[in-house]
Coordinates of C-alpha atoms and ligand atoms in Angstrom, one line a residue:
X1 CA 5.6 45.9 -24.0
X2 CA 4.3 42.3 -24.3
X3 CA 4.6 40.1 -21.2
X4 CA 6.0 42.8 -19.0
X5 CA 3.3 42.6 -16.4
X6 CA 2.4 39.0 -15.5
X7 CA -1.4 38.8 -14.9
X8 CA -1.3 35.5 -13.2
X9 CA 1.3 33.0 -11.8
X10 CA 2.1 29.9 -13.9
X11 CA -0.1 26.8 -13.6
X12 CA 1.4 25.1 -10.6
X13 CA 2.1 21.5 -9.6
X14 CA 1.7 21.2 -5.9
X15 CA 3.9 18.6 -4.2
X16 CA 1.9 17.7 -1.2
X17 CA 4.2 15.2 0.6
X18 CA 7.9 14.3 0.5
X19 CA 8.6 12.0 -2.6
X20 CA 11.5 10.1 -4.1
X21 CA 14.3 12.7 -4.5
X22 CA 14.7 11.9 -8.2
X23 CA 10.9 12.5 -8.7
X24 CA 11.0 15.7 -6.8
X25 CA 13.9 16.8 -9.0
X26 CA 12.1 15.9 -12.2
X27 CA 8.9 17.7 -11.2
X28 CA 10.9 20.8 -10.4
X29 CA 12.7 20.6 -13.7
X30 CA 9.7 20.1 -15.9
X31 CA 6.9 22.1 -14.1
X32 CA 6.4 25.1 -11.9
X33 CA 6.4 23.0 -8.8
X34 CA 5.8 24.1 -5.2
X35 CA 6.9 21.7 -2.4
X36 CA 4.3 22.2 0.3
X37 CA 6.2 20.4 3.1
X38 CA 9.2 22.7 2.7
X39 CA 7.3 25.9 3.0
X40 CA 7.6 27.8 6.3
X41 CA 3.8 28.6 6.2
X42 CA 2.0 26.0 4.0
X43 CA -1.4 27.3 5.0
X44 CA -0.5 30.8 3.9
X45 CA 0.6 29.5 0.5
X46 CA -2.6 27.6 0.0
X47 CA -4.7 30.6 1.1
X48 CA -2.8 33.1 -1.1
X49 CA -1.8 30.9 -4.1
X50 CA -4.2 28.0 -4.1
X51 CA -5.9 29.3 -7.2
X52 CA -2.6 28.7 -9.2
X53 CA -2.5 25.0 -8.5
X54 CA -3.8 22.7 -11.3
X55 CA -2.3 19.4 -10.2
X56 CA -1.3 17.9 -6.9
X57 CA 1.3 15.1 -6.5
X58 CA 1.1 13.1 -3.3
X59 CA 2.1 9.8 -1.7
X60 CA -0.3 7.0 -0.9
X61 CA 0.3 7.8 2.7
X62 CA -0.6 11.5 2.6
X63 CA -3.2 11.7 -0.2
X64 CA -5.0 15.0 -0.5
X65 CA -7.2 16.0 2.4
X66 CA -10.7 17.4 1.9
X67 CA -9.6 20.8 3.3
X68 CA -6.7 21.0 0.8
X69 CA -8.9 19.9 -2.1
X70 CA -11.4 22.5 -1.2
X71 CA -8.8 25.2 -1.1
X72 CA -7.6 24.5 -4.7
X73 CA -10.3 25.8 -6.9
X74 CA -8.5 25.0 -10.2
X75 CA -7.3 21.6 -9.2
X76 CA -7.8 19.1 -12.1
X77 CA -5.6 16.1 -11.1
X78 CA -4.5 14.3 -8.0
X79 CA -1.5 12.1 -8.8
X80 CA -0.5 9.4 -6.3
X81 CA 3.0 7.9 -5.9
X82 CA 1.8 4.5 -4.9
X83 CA -1.1 2.1 -5.8
X84 CA -3.2 2.7 -2.6
X85 CA -5.2 6.0 -2.7
X86 CA -7.6 5.6 0.2
X87 CA -6.2 8.7 1.8
X88 CA -7.9 10.8 -0.9
X89 CA -11.7 11.0 -1.1
X90 CA -12.2 10.0 -4.8
X91 CA -15.9 10.6 -4.8
X92 CA -15.4 14.1 -3.5
X93 CA -12.7 14.7 -6.2
X94 CA -14.9 13.4 -9.0
X95 CA -17.8 15.6 -7.9
X96 CA -15.4 18.5 -8.5
X97 CA -14.3 17.1 -11.9
X98 CA -10.8 16.3 -10.4
X99 CA -9.2 13.2 -11.9
X100 CA -7.1 10.8 -9.7
X101 CA -4.3 8.5 -10.7
X102 CA -2.1 5.9 -8.9
X103 CA 0.8 3.6 -9.9
X104 CA -0.6 0.2 -10.5
X105 CA 1.3 -2.9 -11.8
X106 CA 4.9 -1.5 -11.5
X107 CA 5.1 -2.5 -7.8
X108 CA 3.1 -5.7 -8.0
X109 CA 6.1 -8.1 -8.3
X110 CA 8.1 -6.6 -5.4
X111 CA 5.1 -6.5 -3.1
X112 CA 4.3 -10.1 -3.9
X113 CA 8.0 -11.1 -3.4
X114 CA 8.0 -9.5 0.0
X115 CA 4.6 -11.1 1.0
X116 CA 5.9 -14.6 0.2
X117 CA 9.2 -13.8 1.8
X118 CA 7.4 -12.6 4.9
X119 CA 5.3 -15.8 4.9
X120 CA 8.3 -18.0 4.8
X121 CA 10.0 -15.9 7.5
X122 CA 7.2 -16.1 10.0
X123 CA 6.6 -19.8 9.4
X124 CA 10.2 -20.8 9.4
X125 CA 11.1 -18.2 12.0
X126 CA 14.0 -16.9 10.0
X127 CA 14.2 -13.5 11.6
X128 CA 13.8 -15.0 15.1
X129 CA 16.6 -17.6 14.2
X130 CA 18.8 -14.8 13.1
X131 CA 18.4 -13.1 16.4
X132 CA 19.0 -16.4 18.1
X133 CA 22.4 -16.8 16.4
X134 CA 23.4 -13.2 17.1
X135 CA 22.5 -13.6 20.8
X136 CA 24.7 -16.7 21.0
X137 CA 21.8 -19.1 21.6
X138 CA 23.1 -21.6 19.0
X139 CA 26.0 -22.6 21.2
X140 CA 23.6 -23.6 24.0
X141 CA 20.9 -25.4 22.1
X142 CA 19.6 -26.0 18.6
X143 CA 16.9 -23.6 17.4
X144 CA 13.4 -25.0 18.0
X145 CA 11.6 -26.7 15.1
X146 CA 9.3 -24.5 12.9
X147 CA 6.4 -24.9 10.5
X148 CA 6.8 -26.1 6.9
X149 CA 5.4 -23.7 4.3
X150 CA 5.5 -25.8 1.1
X151 CA 2.3 -27.8 0.6
X152 CA 0.3 -25.8 3.1
X153 CA -3.1 -24.2 2.5
X154 CA -2.8 -20.4 2.1
X155 CA -5.7 -18.0 1.8
X156 CA -5.2 -14.8 -0.2
X157 CA -7.6 -12.0 1.0
X158 CA -8.0 -9.9 -2.1
X159 CA -7.2 -11.4 -5.4
X160 CA -6.3 -8.2 -7.2
X161 CA -3.0 -7.5 -9.0
X162 CA -0.8 -8.2 -5.9
X163 CA -3.0 -11.0 -4.6
X164 CA -2.7 -12.8 -8.0
X165 CA 1.0 -12.4 -8.0
X166 CA 1.2 -13.8 -4.5
X167 CA -1.0 -16.8 -5.5
X168 CA 1.2 -17.4 -8.6
X169 CA 4.3 -17.5 -6.6
X170 CA 2.7 -19.8 -4.0
X171 CA 1.8 -22.2 -6.9
X172 CA 5.6 -22.9 -7.2
X173 CA 5.7 -24.0 -3.5
X174 CA 2.9 -26.6 -4.0
X175 CA 0.6 -24.5 -1.9
X176 CA -3.2 -25.0 -2.1
X177 CA -4.3 -21.4 -2.7
X178 CA -7.8 -20.2 -1.9
X179 CA -9.0 -16.6 -1.9
X180 CA -11.7 -14.2 -0.9
X181 CA -12.9 -11.1 -2.8
X182 CA -16.4 -9.5 -2.9
X183 CA -17.2 -11.6 -5.9
X184 CA -15.4 -14.6 -7.5
X185 CA -12.7 -13.8 -10.0
X186 CA -13.2 -15.5 -13.4
X187 CA -10.3 -17.4 -15.0
X188 CA -8.5 -18.6 -11.9
X189 CA -8.7 -22.1 -10.6
X190 CA -8.3 -21.2 -7.0
X191 CA -11.0 -22.0 -4.5
X192 CA -13.3 -19.1 -3.7
X193 CA -14.5 -18.4 -0.2
X194 CA -17.2 -15.7 0.2
X195 CA -16.0 -14.3 3.6
X196 CA -12.7 -13.5 5.3
X197 CA -13.8 -15.7 8.2
X198 CA -14.5 -18.7 5.9
X199 CA -11.2 -18.2 4.2
X200 CA -9.3 -18.0 7.5
X201 CA -11.0 -21.2 8.7
X202 CA -10.0 -23.1 5.6
X203 CA -6.3 -22.2 5.6
X204 CA -3.0 -22.5 7.5
X205 CA -1.9 -18.9 6.6
X206 CA -3.8 -15.9 5.5
X207 CA -2.1 -13.3 3.3
X208 CA -3.9 -9.9 3.2
X209 CA -3.7 -8.0 -0.1
X210 CA -7.0 -6.2 -0.2
X211 CA -7.3 -2.5 -0.9
X212 CA -7.3 -0.2 2.2
X213 CA -9.9 2.4 3.1
X214 CA -13.3 2.4 4.8
X215 CA -14.6 -0.6 2.9
X216 CA -12.1 -3.0 4.4
X217 CA -11.5 -1.4 7.8
X218 CA -11.2 -4.2 10.4
X219 CA -12.0 -6.9 7.8
X220 CA -9.5 -9.1 9.6
X221 CA -11.4 -9.1 12.9
X222 CA -11.1 -11.0 16.1
X223 CA -13.4 -13.6 14.7
X224 CA -11.2 -14.0 11.6
X225 CA -8.1 -14.4 13.7
X226 CA -9.9 -17.0 15.9
X227 CA -10.9 -18.8 12.7
X228 CA -7.2 -18.8 11.6
X229 CA -6.5 -20.4 15.0
X230 CA -3.5 -21.3 17.1
X231 CA -1.7 -23.1 14.2
X232 CA -2.4 -20.2 11.7
X233 CA -0.2 -17.4 10.4
X234 CA -1.2 -13.9 9.2
X235 CA 0.7 -11.9 6.7
X236 CA -0.4 -8.3 6.0
X237 CA 1.1 -6.3 3.1
X238 CA -2.1 -4.3 2.5
X239 CA -2.9 -1.6 5.0
X240 CA -2.8 -1.6 8.8
X241 CA -6.4 -0.5 8.9
X242 CA -7.6 -3.9 7.4
X243 CA -6.6 -5.7 10.6
X244 CA -8.2 -5.1 14.0
X245 CA -4.8 -4.3 15.5
X246 CA -5.8 -4.6 19.2
X247 CA -7.4 -8.0 18.4
X248 CA -4.2 -9.1 16.6
X249 CA -2.0 -8.1 19.5
X250 CA -4.3 -9.9 21.9
X251 CA -4.3 -13.0 19.7
X252 CA -0.5 -13.0 19.4
X253 CA 0.0 -12.5 23.1
X254 CA -2.4 -15.3 24.0
X255 CA -1.1 -17.7 21.3
X256 CA -4.5 -17.8 19.6
X257 CA -2.6 -17.5 16.3
X258 CA 0.8 -18.9 15.7
X259 CA 2.4 -15.8 14.3
X260 CA 2.1 -12.7 12.1
X261 CA 4.3 -11.0 9.5
X262 CA 3.3 -7.3 9.2
X263 CA 4.6 -4.7 6.7
X264 CA 1.8 -2.2 7.6
X265 CA 0.3 -0.8 10.8
X266 CA -2.6 1.4 11.7
X267 CA -0.4 4.3 13.0
X268 CA 2.9 4.1 11.1
X269 CA 5.6 4.4 12.1
X270 CA 4.3 3.4 15.5
X271 CA 4.1 -0.3 16.2
X272 CA 2.1 -1.7 19.1
X273 CA 4.7 -2.0 21.9
X274 CA 3.5 -5.5 22.8
X275 CA 4.5 -6.7 19.3
X276 CA 8.1 -5.4 19.7
X277 CA 8.9 -7.9 22.3
X278 CA 7.2 -10.9 20.6
X279 CA 9.2 -13.6 18.7
X280 CA 6.0 -14.7 17.1
X281 CA 5.9 -11.7 14.8
X282 CA 8.0 -10.4 11.9
X283 CA 7.9 -6.6 11.8
X284 CA 8.7 -4.7 8.7
X285 CA 8.7 -0.9 8.1
X286 CA 6.3 -0.7 5.1
X287 CA 9.0 -1.7 2.6
X288 CA 7.1 -4.0 0.3
X289 CA 7.6 -1.8 -2.7
X290 CA 10.9 -0.3 -1.5
X291 CA 13.4 -1.6 -4.0
X292 CA 15.5 0.8 -6.1
X293 CA 14.0 -0.7 -9.3
X294 CA 10.4 -0.5 -8.2
X295 CA 10.6 2.9 -6.6
X296 CA 12.2 4.2 -9.8
X297 CA 9.4 2.7 -11.9
X298 CA 6.8 4.3 -9.5
X299 CA 8.5 7.6 -9.8
X300 CA 8.6 7.4 -13.6
X301 CA 4.9 6.5 -13.8
X302 CA 4.0 9.3 -11.5
X303 CA 6.0 11.8 -13.6
X304 CA 4.3 10.5 -16.8
X305 CA 0.9 11.0 -15.2
X306 CA 1.7 14.6 -14.3
X307 CA 3.2 15.2 -17.8
X308 CA 0.1 13.8 -19.6
X309 CA -2.2 15.9 -17.5
X310 CA -0.2 19.1 -17.9
X311 CA 0.1 18.6 -21.7
X312 CA -3.2 16.8 -22.6
X313 CA -5.5 17.3 -19.6
X314 CA -5.9 13.6 -19.0
X315 CA -4.1 11.1 -16.7
X316 CA -2.2 8.0 -17.9
X317 CA -3.3 5.6 -15.2
X318 CA -6.5 6.9 -13.7
X319 CA -8.0 4.9 -10.8
X320 CA -10.9 2.9 -12.1
X321 CA -13.7 4.7 -10.2
X322 CA -12.2 8.1 -10.8
X323 CA -11.9 8.8 -14.4
X324 CA -14.4 9.4 -17.2
X325 CA -11.6 8.2 -19.6
X326 CA -11.6 4.8 -17.8
X327 CA -15.2 4.0 -18.8
Ligands
NAP401 P1 -6.2 -4.2 -6.6 O1 -5.7 -4.8 -7.9 O2 -7.2 -3.1 -6.7 O3 -6.7 -5.3 -5.7 C1 -7.5 -5.1 -4.6 C2 -8.3 -6.3 -4.2 O4 -9.0 -6.1 -3.0 C3 -9.3 -6.8 -5.3 O5 -9.1 -8.1 -5.5 C4 -10.6 -6.5 -4.6 O6 -11.5 -7.4 -5.1 C5 -10.2 -6.8 -3.2 N1 -11.2 -6.2 -2.2 C6 -11.6 -4.9 -2.1 N2 -12.5 -4.9 -1.1 C7 -12.6 -6.1 -0.6 C8 -13.4 -6.7 0.4 N3 -14.2 -6.0 1.2 N4 -13.3 -8.0 0.7 C9 -12.5 -8.8 -0.1 N5 -11.7 -8.3 -1.1 C10 -11.8 -7.0 -1.3 O7 -5.0 -3.5 -5.8 P2 -3.4 -4.1 -5.8 O8 -2.6 -3.4 -6.8 O9 -3.4 -5.6 -5.7 O10 -3.0 -3.5 -4.3 C11 -3.7 -3.9 -3.2 C12 -3.4 -3.1 -2.0 O11 -2.1 -3.4 -1.5 C13 -3.3 -1.6 -2.2 O12 -4.6 -1.0 -2.2 C14 -2.4 -1.1 -1.1 O13 -3.2 -0.7 0.0 C15 -1.6 -2.3 -0.7 N6 -0.2 -2.0 -1.1 C16 0.8 -2.1 -0.1 C17 2.1 -1.9 -0.3 C18 3.1 -2.0 0.7 O14 4.2 -1.3 0.6 N7 2.9 -2.7 1.8 C19 2.5 -1.7 -1.6 C20 1.5 -1.6 -2.6 C21 0.2 -1.8 -2.3 P3 -13.1 -7.1 -5.3 O15 -13.2 -5.6 -5.7 O16 -13.6 -8.0 -6.3 O17 -13.7 -7.4 -3.9
8YV402 C1 4.5 2.8 -0.8 C2 2.2 1.6 -0.9 O1 5.1 2.6 0.5 O2 1.8 1.8 -3.2 C3 1.3 1.7 -2.1 O3 0.1 1.7 -1.8 O4 1.8 1.5 0.2 C4 3.7 1.6 -1.1 O5 4.0 1.2 -2.4 C5 3.8 4.1 -0.8 O6 3.1 4.3 -2.0 C6 4.8 5.2 -0.6 O7 4.0 6.4 -0.7

C-alpha cells in the first residue's frame, strides 16, 4: 500500500504577511502554502508545524522576525515582496544558511516618479492649492506664490537604483544634482558630498532614497535639517526611520525648513499629529510603488523567486549580502 500513510507534511511555503491578492492566489495554486495571518492561532501552527516550512514569503514591512526564523528549523529562503528588507536580520539568516531575496529594479521607475512628483508638489504647493480651491479660497484671493523647482539644486541622499532614477529625471528639469553615499559612485557626473549634512547645506531640496535599517537610522538629523535651512525642502521616499521624525516635526513647525513631502513614516500608518495640520507638508500613505503595473511586476518577481527556490534550491534575485550565489 504505497503512500497510504503520510510520514510527513509536504514542504510548506509560509506566507508571513498579507500580500497582493493575485500573489496570494498564485502561491496557493502552485505550492502548499499556509497563510499565517489568517490562522486563528499562528503561534500554535509555528510550534506544531514549523518543521514543515522551507520558504517564507513576506512583505518589506513585516520581514521575518528572529523568533519566527528560530522556530522554522528547515527554513531555506526568505522571499520579500518589496526591495527593502531591513525588517529581516540577514546576518542571522545567513548564519543559518537561509537565503534572502527582494524585488529590485521592477519598482524603481514608479518610486522615482513619485519622488519627483512629491518634490514638485511640495515646492509648488500643489496639494495645498488643491485644498485652497476646494475650500473656496480662490474666490477671495489668489493663491500665494510658491518656489520654482526647475533649475534648483537638489541633493539625492543614496544614489542607488532609485536615487539614480530620481537624478536622471531631475536632469530633465535642468536641476543641479549632487548626492551622498558612503563612497562615490563611479560613472556619474553628479557632484559627490561625503556627508548628509554637507549635501543638505549645498542644496535647495534633499531627496532621501537610501536603504533603511540600523545603518541609516536618524541619518537626516536635526543638524541635517538645519543645514537644509528655511528655504530648503525635504522629500522622503526611503524609510521613516532615516529621518529624525521629532526633529522634522519641530523644524516644520518652527519654519526652520520650508516644507517636506513624506511617503514614509516611523510608525506607519500613524503620522505625527502636528504634521496633519500643516500646509507645509505633503503626506502620502507609503504609495511610491503602488501602481497596478509595478505591484503586478513585484508580485511576479516574488513568485518567480519562490518557484526557483522550490524547484532548484536557489533564489532568482538574492539580496547582495545574503547569497553565496551572488558572489
Ligand atoms: P539600493 O539600490 O540598494 O540603494 C540604496 C542606496 O543607499 C545606495 O546608493 C547606498 O549607497 C545608499 N546608502 C546606504 N547606506 C547609506 C548611508 N549610511 N549614507 C549614504 N548612503 C547610503 O536600493 P533602492 O532599490 O534604490 O531602494 C532604496 C530604498 O528605497 C529601499 O531600501 C527602501 O527602503 C526604499 N523604498 C521605498 C519605497 C516606497 O514605497 N516608499 C519603495 C521602494 C523602496 P552606499 O552603499 O554606496 O552607501
Ligand atoms: C512597498 C517598499 O510598499 O519595496 C519597498 O521597500 O517599501 C514598497 O515597495 C512594500 O514593499 C510593500 O510591502
